[in-house]
Tab-separated table of N, CA and C in Angstrom:
chain	number	residue	atom	x	y	z
A	1	UNK	N	137.203	149.388	122.136
A	1	UNK	CA	135.625	149.507	122.976
A	1	UNK	C	134.652	149.444	122.393
A	2	UNK	N	134.673	149.759	120.860
A	2	UNK	CA	133.641	149.317	119.952
A	2	UNK	C	133.815	147.938	119.117
A	3	UNK	N	135.385	147.676	119.510
A	3	UNK	CA	135.189	146.017	118.684
A	3	UNK	C	134.706	145.089	119.387
A	4	UNK	N	134.776	145.237	120.857
A	4	UNK	CA	134.392	144.609	121.824
A	4	UNK	C	132.701	144.651	121.659
A	5	UNK	N	131.939	145.821	121.695
A	5	UNK	CA	130.903	145.937	122.013
A	5	UNK	C	130.312	145.541	120.652
A	6	UNK	N	131.206	145.023	119.507
A	6	UNK	CA	130.287	144.290	118.227
A	6	UNK	C	130.911	142.874	118.298
A	7	UNK	N	131.576	142.803	118.601
A	7	UNK	CA	132.666	141.541	119.018
A	7	UNK	C	130.960	140.660	119.893
A	8	UNK	N	130.341	141.166	121.483
A	8	UNK	CA	129.843	140.806	121.911
A	8	UNK	C	128.646	141.255	121.304
A	9	UNK	N	128.069	141.464	120.669
A	9	UNK	CA	126.734	141.455	119.507
A	9	UNK	C	126.437	140.397	118.657
A	10	UNK	N	127.980	139.989	118.120
A	10	UNK	CA	127.681	139.208	116.863
A	10	UNK	C	127.857	137.688	118.097
A	11	UNK	N	128.099	137.869	118.722
A	11	UNK	CA	128.218	136.564	119.390
A	11	UNK	C	126.674	135.827	120.049
A	12	UNK	N	126.587	137.092	121.112
A	12	UNK	CA	124.847	137.013	121.461
A	12	UNK	C	123.602	136.609	120.277
A	13	UNK	N	124.032	137.667	119.070
A	13	UNK	CA	123.009	137.072	118.103
A	13	UNK	C	123.105	135.330	117.776
A	14	UNK	N	124.436	135.419	117.475
A	14	UNK	CA	124.863	133.698	117.238
A	14	UNK	C	123.562	132.730	118.217
A	15	UNK	N	123.975	133.173	119.810
A	15	UNK	CA	123.915	132.302	120.428
A	15	UNK	C	122.055	132.316	120.338
A	16	UNK	N	122.017	133.341	120.600
A	16	UNK	CA	120.440	133.442	119.915
A	16	UNK	C	119.780	132.551	118.484
A	17	UNK	N	120.327	132.836	117.682
A	17	UNK	CA	119.716	132.117	116.312
A	17	UNK	C	120.272	130.233	116.621
A	18	UNK	N	121.166	130.272	117.578
A	18	UNK	CA	121.087	128.884	117.754
A	18	UNK	C	120.339	128.203	118.403
A	19	UNK	N	120.016	128.776	119.758
A	19	UNK	CA	118.939	128.433	120.043
A	19	UNK	C	117.494	128.489	120.018
A	20	UNK	N	117.111	129.235	118.324
A	20	UNK	CA	116.057	128.695	118.386
A	20	UNK	C	116.166	127.724	117.265
A	21	UNK	N	117.281	127.303	116.470
A	21	UNK	CA	116.972	126.424	116.247
A	21	UNK	C	117.149	125.254	116.471
A	22	UNK	N	117.635	124.842	118.383
A	22	UNK	CA	117.968	124.029	118.637
A	22	UNK	C	116.682	123.777	119.481
A	23	UNK	N	115.217	124.536	119.504
A	23	UNK	CA	114.135	124.724	120.212
A	23	UNK	C	113.559	124.019	119.104
A	24	UNK	N	113.549	124.337	118.088
A	24	UNK	CA	112.402	123.663	116.823
A	24	UNK	C	112.947	122.244	117.406
A	25	UNK	N	111.962	121.746	117.239
A	25	UNK	CA	111.181	120.170	117.010
A	25	UNK	C	110.601	120.099	116.074
A	26	UNK	N	110.154	118.508	116.162
A	26	UNK	CA	109.282	117.748	114.544
A	26	UNK	C	107.707	118.235	115.330
A	27	UNK	N	107.570	118.586	116.557
A	27	UNK	CA	105.903	119.085	116.924
A	27	UNK	C	105.837	120.564	116.227
A	28	UNK	N	106.513	121.265	116.274
A	28	UNK	CA	106.725	122.620	116.118
A	28	UNK	C	106.891	122.929	114.211
A	29	UNK	N	107.409	122.056	113.942
A	29	UNK	CA	107.583	121.660	112.161
A	29	UNK	C	106.643	121.574	111.565
A	30	UNK	N	105.540	120.386	112.511
A	30	UNK	CA	104.549	119.901	111.651
A	30	UNK	C	103.625	120.774	112.083
A	31	UNK	N	103.190	121.460	113.158
A	31	UNK	CA	102.386	122.475	113.644
A	31	UNK	C	102.468	123.988	112.088
A	32	UNK	N	103.581	123.878	111.308
A	32	UNK	CA	104.249	125.128	110.734
A	32	UNK	C	104.093	124.424	108.903
A	33	UNK	N	103.908	123.151	108.954
A	33	UNK	CA	103.907	122.505	107.752
A	33	UNK	C	102.840	122.795	106.990
A	34	UNK	N	103.391	123.129	105.553
A	34	UNK	CA	102.393	124.347	104.534
A	34	UNK	C	100.829	122.864	104.407
A	35	UNK	N	100.120	123.494	103.903
A	35	UNK	CA	98.833	121.750	103.677
A	35	UNK	C	99.192	122.106	102.576
A	36	UNK	N	100.098	122.519	101.605
A	36	UNK	CA	100.008	121.741	100.273
A	36	UNK	C	100.656	120.715	100.473
A	37	UNK	N	101.341	120.232	101.487
A	37	UNK	CA	102.467	119.290	101.935
A	37	UNK	C	101.530	117.767	102.053
A	38	UNK	N	100.401	118.337	102.747
A	38	UNK	CA	99.980	117.144	103.125
A	38	UNK	C	98.257	117.652	103.124
A	39	UNK	N	97.972	117.438	101.817
A	39	UNK	CA	96.126	117.636	101.448
A	39	UNK	C	95.416	117.123	102.518
A	40	UNK	N	95.544	115.958	103.079
A	40	UNK	CA	94.649	115.328	103.622
A	40	UNK	C	94.265	115.864	104.877
A	41	UNK	N	94.819	116.757	105.486
A	41	UNK	CA	95.098	117.178	107.305
A	41	UNK	C	94.882	118.382	107.228
A	42	UNK	N	93.984	118.934	107.798
A	42	UNK	CA	94.203	120.531	107.920
A	42	UNK	C	95.449	120.792	109.262
A	43	UNK	N	95.595	122.176	109.320
A	43	UNK	CA	96.267	122.500	110.462
A	43	UNK	C	95.573	122.160	112.126
A	44	UNK	N	94.337	122.025	112.197
A	44	UNK	CA	93.849	121.529	113.288
A	44	UNK	C	93.435	120.084	113.368
A	45	UNK	N	93.495	119.659	112.103
A	45	UNK	CA	93.674	117.708	112.376
A	45	UNK	C	95.154	117.582	112.960
A	46	UNK	N	96.109	118.320	112.208
A	46	UNK	CA	97.897	117.906	112.836
A	46	UNK	C	97.508	118.423	113.933
A	47	UNK	N	97.040	119.514	114.715
A	47	UNK	CA	97.242	119.544	116.186
A	47	UNK	C	96.408	118.644	117.387
A	48	UNK	N	95.224	118.388	116.859
A	48	UNK	CA	94.343	117.468	117.700
A	48	UNK	C	95.084	115.917	117.243
A	49	UNK	N	95.924	115.154	116.430
A	49	UNK	CA	96.351	114.375	117.061
A	49	UNK	C	97.672	114.674	117.525
A	50	UNK	N	98.258	115.677	117.730
A	50	UNK	CA	98.861	115.613	118.333
A	50	UNK	C	98.827	115.633	120.040
A	51	UNK	N	97.552	116.269	120.291
A	51	UNK	CA	97.012	116.373	121.981
A	51	UNK	C	95.963	114.981	121.725
A	52	UNK	N	96.070	114.275	121.468
A	52	UNK	CA	95.896	113.121	121.376
A	52	UNK	C	96.236	111.745	121.715
A	53	UNK	N	97.831	111.812	120.979
A	53	UNK	CA	98.981	111.495	121.573
A	53	UNK	C	99.530	112.004	122.922
A	54	UNK	N	99.332	113.081	123.565
A	54	UNK	CA	99.590	113.154	124.943
A	54	UNK	C	99.092	112.805	125.627
A	55	UNK	N	97.585	112.778	125.091
A	55	UNK	CA	96.368	112.323	126.209
A	55	UNK	C	96.698	110.235	126.176
A	56	UNK	N	97.349	110.443	125.264
A	56	UNK	CA	97.688	108.648	125.445
A	56	UNK	C	96.489	108.127	125.254
A	57	UNK	N	95.331	108.980	124.072
A	57	UNK	CA	94.353	108.134	123.136
A	57	UNK	C	94.736	107.941	121.886
A	58	UNK	N	94.061	107.587	121.113
A	58	UNK	CA	94.313	106.873	119.884
A	58	UNK	C	93.608	108.267	118.929
A	59	UNK	N	95.545	108.270	118.248
A	59	UNK	CA	95.408	109.504	117.956
A	59	UNK	C	94.989	110.043	116.146
A	60	UNK	N	93.618	109.355	116.110
A	60	UNK	CA	92.701	109.435	115.043
A	60	UNK	C	91.905	110.435	114.356
A	61	UNK	N	91.737	111.108	113.410
A	61	UNK	CA	90.596	112.121	112.909
A	61	UNK	C	90.208	111.756	111.634
A	62	UNK	N	89.509	112.466	111.167
A	62	UNK	CA	88.685	112.474	109.912
A	62	UNK	C	89.433	113.519	108.916
A	63	UNK	N	89.479	112.690	107.669
A	63	UNK	CA	91.004	113.592	106.932
A	63	UNK	C	89.723	114.091	106.279
A	64	UNK	N	90.670	114.920	105.103
A	64	UNK	CA	89.746	115.702	104.016
A	64	UNK	C	89.229	114.906	102.786
A	65	UNK	N	89.246	113.805	102.788
A	65	UNK	CA	88.779	112.902	101.743
A	65	UNK	C	88.314	111.846	102.331
A	66	UNK	N	87.490	111.907	103.940
A	66	UNK	CA	86.170	111.379	103.807
A	66	UNK	C	86.972	109.784	104.673
A	67	UNK	N	87.901	110.008	104.793
A	67	UNK	CA	88.515	108.654	105.223
A	67	UNK	C	88.945	108.878	106.830
A	68	UNK	N	89.802	107.985	107.637
A	68	UNK	CA	90.392	108.414	108.862
A	68	UNK	C	91.983	108.210	108.239
A	69	UNK	N	92.762	109.026	108.785
A	69	UNK	CA	94.749	109.098	109.431
A	69	UNK	C	94.579	108.659	110.783
A	70	UNK	N	95.332	108.412	111.471
A	70	UNK	CA	96.238	108.177	112.759
A	70	UNK	C	97.232	108.380	112.584
A	71	UNK	N	97.955	109.173	113.924
A	71	UNK	CA	98.799	109.012	114.232
A	71	UNK	C	99.535	107.924	114.419
A	72	UNK	N	100.449	107.126	114.403
A	72	UNK	CA	101.142	105.950	115.099
A	72	UNK	C	102.018	106.001	115.634
A	73	UNK	N	102.955	107.534	115.815
A	73	UNK	CA	104.052	107.727	116.786
A	73	UNK	C	104.361	109.235	116.958
A	74	UNK	N	104.415	109.354	117.840
A	74	UNK	CA	105.103	110.807	118.059
A	74	UNK	C	106.360	111.094	118.995
A	75	UNK	N	107.762	111.717	118.910
A	75	UNK	CA	108.468	111.554	119.797
A	75	UNK	C	109.463	113.147	119.038
A	76	UNK	N	110.003	113.400	119.777
A	76	UNK	CA	110.877	114.621	119.948
A	76	UNK	C	111.932	115.211	118.436
A	77	UNK	N	111.857	113.830	117.381
A	77	UNK	CA	112.249	114.360	116.251
A	77	UNK	C	111.895	113.573	115.004
A	78	UNK	N	110.796	113.170	115.416
A	78	UNK	CA	109.990	111.956	114.506
A	78	UNK	C	108.481	111.321	114.612
A	79	UNK	N	107.716	111.433	113.466
A	79	UNK	CA	106.955	110.670	113.915
A	79	UNK	C	106.172	110.372	112.418
A	80	UNK	N	105.051	109.402	112.742
A	80	UNK	CA	104.290	108.507	111.244
A	80	UNK	C	103.196	108.697	111.677
A	81	UNK	N	102.250	108.614	110.553
A	81	UNK	CA	100.911	108.805	110.567
A	81	UNK	C	100.341	107.999	109.406
A	82	UNK	N	99.337	106.577	109.677
A	82	UNK	CA	98.701	106.201	108.943
A	82	UNK	C	97.713	106.820	107.676
A	83	UNK	N	98.147	107.550	107.460
A	83	UNK	CA	96.816	108.407	106.181
A	83	UNK	C	95.726	107.849	105.762
A	84	UNK	N	95.989	106.500	104.983
A	84	UNK	CA	95.214	105.305	104.703
A	84	UNK	C	95.523	104.421	104.771
A	85	UNK	N	94.771	103.307	103.855
A	85	UNK	CA	95.466	101.840	104.031
A	85	UNK	C	96.099	101.828	103.406
A	86	UNK	N	96.542	102.788	102.215
A	86	UNK	CA	97.757	102.267	101.001
A	86	UNK	C	98.966	103.738	101.288
A	87	UNK	N	98.324	104.615	102.030
A	87	UNK	CA	99.581	105.271	102.206
A	87	UNK	C	100.028	105.711	104.146
A	88	UNK	N	101.231	105.196	103.930
A	88	UNK	CA	102.041	106.295	105.555
A	88	UNK	C	102.721	107.443	105.061
A	89	UNK	N	102.973	108.503	106.525
A	89	UNK	CA	104.144	109.221	106.136
A	89	UNK	C	104.766	109.483	107.245
A	90	UNK	N	106.014	109.652	107.299
A	90	UNK	CA	106.859	109.865	108.057
A	90	UNK	C	107.584	111.235	108.254
A	91	UNK	N	107.872	111.868	109.031
A	91	UNK	CA	108.880	112.653	108.990
A	91	UNK	C	109.771	112.946	110.314
A	92	UNK	N	111.022	112.866	109.516
A	92	UNK	CA	112.190	112.862	110.888
A	92	UNK	C	112.847	114.376	110.836
A	93	UNK	N	113.508	114.606	111.768
A	93	UNK	CA	114.185	115.943	111.784
A	93	UNK	C	115.445	116.058	111.993
A	94	UNK	N	116.446	115.721	111.157
A	94	UNK	CA	118.229	115.887	111.067
A	94	UNK	C	118.823	116.941	111.971
A	95	UNK	N	119.399	117.146	112.565
A	95	UNK	CA	119.933	118.146	113.116
A	95	UNK	C	121.470	118.792	112.215
A	96	UNK	N	121.971	119.621	111.687
A	96	UNK	CA	122.836	120.205	110.503
A	96	UNK	C	123.237	121.352	111.395
A	97	UNK	N	124.406	121.607	110.690
A	97	UNK	CA	125.227	122.682	111.456
A	97	UNK	C	124.734	123.976	111.566
A	98	UNK	N	124.244	124.205	110.121
A	98	UNK	CA	123.212	125.189	109.935
A	98	UNK	C	121.843	125.375	110.293
A	99	UNK	N	121.364	124.379	109.941
A	99	UNK	CA	119.605	124.645	110.669
A	99	UNK	C	119.025	123.316	110.601
A	100	UNK	N	118.084	122.881	110.775
A	100	UNK	CA	117.290	121.601	111.449
A	100	UNK	C	117.486	120.947	110.118
A	101	UNK	N	117.383	119.861	109.242
A	101	UNK	CA	116.738	119.480	107.785
A	101	UNK	C	115.670	118.245	108.248
A	102	UNK	N	114.348	118.618	107.192
A	102	UNK	CA	113.684	117.409	107.734
A	102	UNK	C	113.356	116.512	106.443
A	103	UNK	N	113.139	116.000	107.147
A	103	UNK	CA	113.416	114.313	105.881
A	103	UNK	C	111.604	113.980	105.679
A	104	UNK	N	110.983	114.241	104.905
A	104	UNK	CA	109.551	113.615	104.882
A	104	UNK	C	109.369	112.372	103.821
A	105	UNK	N	109.120	110.888	104.652
A	105	UNK	CA	108.955	110.200	103.630
A	105	UNK	C	107.484	109.389	103.275
A	106	UNK	N	107.020	109.486	102.477
A	106	UNK	CA	105.834	109.114	102.029
A	106	UNK	C	105.669	107.450	101.254
A	107	UNK	N	104.847	106.507	101.969
A	107	UNK	CA	105.235	105.085	101.399
A	107	UNK	C	103.971	104.966	100.785
A	108	UNK	N	103.606	104.408	99.502
A	108	UNK	CA	102.564	103.993	98.656
A	108	UNK	C	102.201	102.788	98.859
A	109	UNK	N	101.426	101.743	98.888
A	109	UNK	CA	101.192	100.884	98.624
A	109	UNK	C	100.256	100.617	97.434
A	110	UNK	N	100.846	99.721	96.372
A	110	UNK	CA	100.261	99.858	95.011
A	110	UNK	C	99.979	98.735	94.702
A	111	UNK	N	100.196	97.346	95.203
A	111	UNK	CA	100.137	95.968	95.105
A	111	UNK	C	100.088	95.431	96.074
A	112	UNK	N	99.847	94.018	96.571
A	112	UNK	CA	100.388	93.195	97.307
A	112	UNK	C	101.727	93.664	97.555
A	113	UNK	N	102.368	93.224	96.646
A	113	UNK	CA	103.699	93.073	96.171
A	113	UNK	C	104.843	94.020	95.924
A	114	UNK	N	104.275	95.508	95.837
A	114	UNK	CA	105.121	96.771	95.174
A	114	UNK	C	104.669	97.720	96.383
A	115	UNK	N	105.648	98.267	96.550
A	115	UNK	CA	105.180	99.691	96.824
A	115	UNK	C	106.146	100.989	96.354
A	116	UNK	N	105.511	102.068	96.413
A	116	UNK	CA	106.507	103.035	95.679
A	116	UNK	C	106.582	103.964	97.545
A	117	UNK	N	107.909	104.516	97.738
A	117	UNK	CA	108.275	105.641	98.365
A	117	UNK	C	108.709	106.922	97.765
A	118	UNK	N	108.413	107.713	98.211
A	118	UNK	CA	108.889	109.510	97.873
A	118	UNK	C	109.382	110.248	99.285
A	119	UNK	N	110.575	110.387	99.136
A	119	UNK	CA	111.362	110.673	100.173
A	119	UNK	C	111.669	112.360	99.496
A	120	UNK	N	111.610	113.677	100.176
A	120	UNK	CA	111.761	114.948	100.443
A	120	UNK	C	112.571	115.553	101.651
A	121	UNK	N	113.476	116.242	101.130
A	121	UNK	CA	113.813	116.642	102.173
A	121	UNK	C	113.788	118.619	102.015
A	122	UNK	N	112.979	119.023	103.156
A	122	UNK	CA	113.288	120.051	103.911
A	122	UNK	C	114.013	121.069	104.548
A	123	UNK	N	113.675	122.388	104.774
A	123	UNK	CA	114.813	123.285	105.931
A	123	UNK	C	113.447	123.473	106.833
A	124	UNK	N	113.541	123.873	107.912
A	124	UNK	CA	112.887	124.093	109.084
A	124	UNK	C	112.089	125.282	108.479
A	125	UNK	N	111.832	125.688	107.807
A	125	UNK	CA	110.693	126.646	107.094
A	125	UNK	C	110.036	126.427	106.014
A	126	UNK	N	110.160	124.641	105.758
A	126	UNK	CA	109.924	124.001	104.713
A	126	UNK	C	109.922	124.123	103.213
A	127	UNK	N	110.874	124.919	102.716
A	127	UNK	CA	111.328	124.634	101.702
A	127	UNK	C	112.139	123.952	101.282
A	128	UNK	N	111.749	123.458	100.216
A	128	UNK	CA	112.518	122.126	99.193
A	128	UNK	C	114.039	122.381	99.513
A	129	UNK	N	114.142	121.463	99.747
A	129	UNK	CA	115.782	121.202	99.810
A	129	UNK	C	116.844	120.891	98.218
A	130	UNK	N	116.108	119.494	98.040
A	130	UNK	CA	116.561	118.993	97.234
A	130	UNK	C	115.049	118.251	96.100
A	131	UNK	N	115.488	117.652	94.949
A	131	UNK	CA	114.028	117.148	94.313
A	131	UNK	C	113.712	115.855	94.898
A	132	UNK	N	112.711	115.382	94.896
A	132	UNK	CA	112.112	114.206	95.921
A	132	UNK	C	112.575	113.078	94.911
A	133	UNK	N	112.776	112.422	95.708
A	133	UNK	CA	113.361	111.025	95.435
A	133	UNK	C	112.545	110.304	95.818
A	134	UNK	N	112.530	109.338	94.100
A	134	UNK	CA	111.387	108.008	94.221
A	134	UNK	C	111.796	106.839	94.698
A	135	UNK	N	111.338	105.642	94.341
A	135	UNK	CA	112.131	104.419	94.976
A	135	UNK	C	110.378	103.489	94.960
A	136	UNK	N	110.787	102.385	93.533
A	136	UNK	CA	109.356	101.985	93.949
A	136	UNK	C	110.582	100.149	93.816
A	137	UNK	N	109.752	99.461	94.531
A	137	UNK	CA	110.629	98.562	95.163
A	137	UNK	C	109.058	97.151	94.937
A	138	UNK	N	109.521	96.105	94.833
A	138	UNK	CA	109.166	94.938	94.539
A	138	UNK	C	109.800	94.097	96.301
A	139	UNK	N	107.946	93.621	96.904
A	139	UNK	CA	108.147	93.232	98.816
A	139	UNK	C	108.524	91.748	98.148
A	140	UNK	N	108.365	91.187	96.948
A	140	UNK	CA	108.606	89.597	97.129
A	140	UNK	C	109.979	89.420	96.301
A	141	UNK	N	111.012	88.401	96.607
A	141	UNK	CA	111.883	88.187	95.339
A	141	UNK	C	111.211	88.280	93.930
A	142	UNK	N	112.052	88.546	92.834
A	142	UNK	CA	111.443	88.776	91.114
A	142	UNK	C	111.316	87.273	91.395
A	143	UNK	N	111.971	86.239	91.147
A	143	UNK	CA	111.704	84.847	91.165
A	143	UNK	C	110.022	84.463	91.468
A	144	UNK	N	109.520	85.067	92.583
A	144	UNK	CA	108.288	84.761	92.729
A	144	UNK	C	107.147	85.280	91.631
A	145	UNK	N	107.416	86.351	91.701
A	145	UNK	CA	106.817	87.383	90.827
A	145	UNK	C	106.685	86.708	89.747
A	146	UNK	N	107.750	86.071	89.456
A	146	UNK	CA	107.521	85.933	87.328
A	146	UNK	C	106.788	84.209	87.880
A	147	UNK	N	107.275	83.912	88.100
A	147	UNK	CA	106.584	81.998	88.743
A	147	UNK	C	104.999	82.080	88.932
A	148	UNK	N	104.627	83.041	89.403
A	148	UNK	CA	103.030	83.607	89.612
A	148	UNK	C	102.531	84.140	88.659
A	149	UNK	N	103.388	84.772	87.694
A	149	UNK	CA	102.540	85.320	86.628
A	149	UNK	C	102.675	84.481	85.360
A	150	UNK	N	103.343	83.486	85.100
A	150	UNK	CA	102.687	82.195	84.197
A	150	UNK	C	102.492	81.208	84.701
């Protein structure tokens, strides 16, 4: 009898943990995001953006640097925010067997022809899973850049 009771308790706790992981979506993750990862926006700014998107309004708020940031897209598993004229931030939630993984992609426009992309992977509690990857890319072919510089 004790074995059956222990087995039932283990199954129930596993199902409970799985249900909590399944209920987490990008909205909840965005609400819980630490200010240190997105210093432009306060938690109230983030909540306002989601409310504006739900109301089908322009989801723009004044950021902490005195500019305007606008949420461009919001779904259950991803979102996109134009932080300013030279930076966009995207979040994407991937389902893993253990727990969801959040990908954070920040794209910085360095010049007309070049951009830099930073990609970070985080757990659902916003612990960093891996080093941030940096990709610097030219938007035009190298030959075009070389010709214009001479």
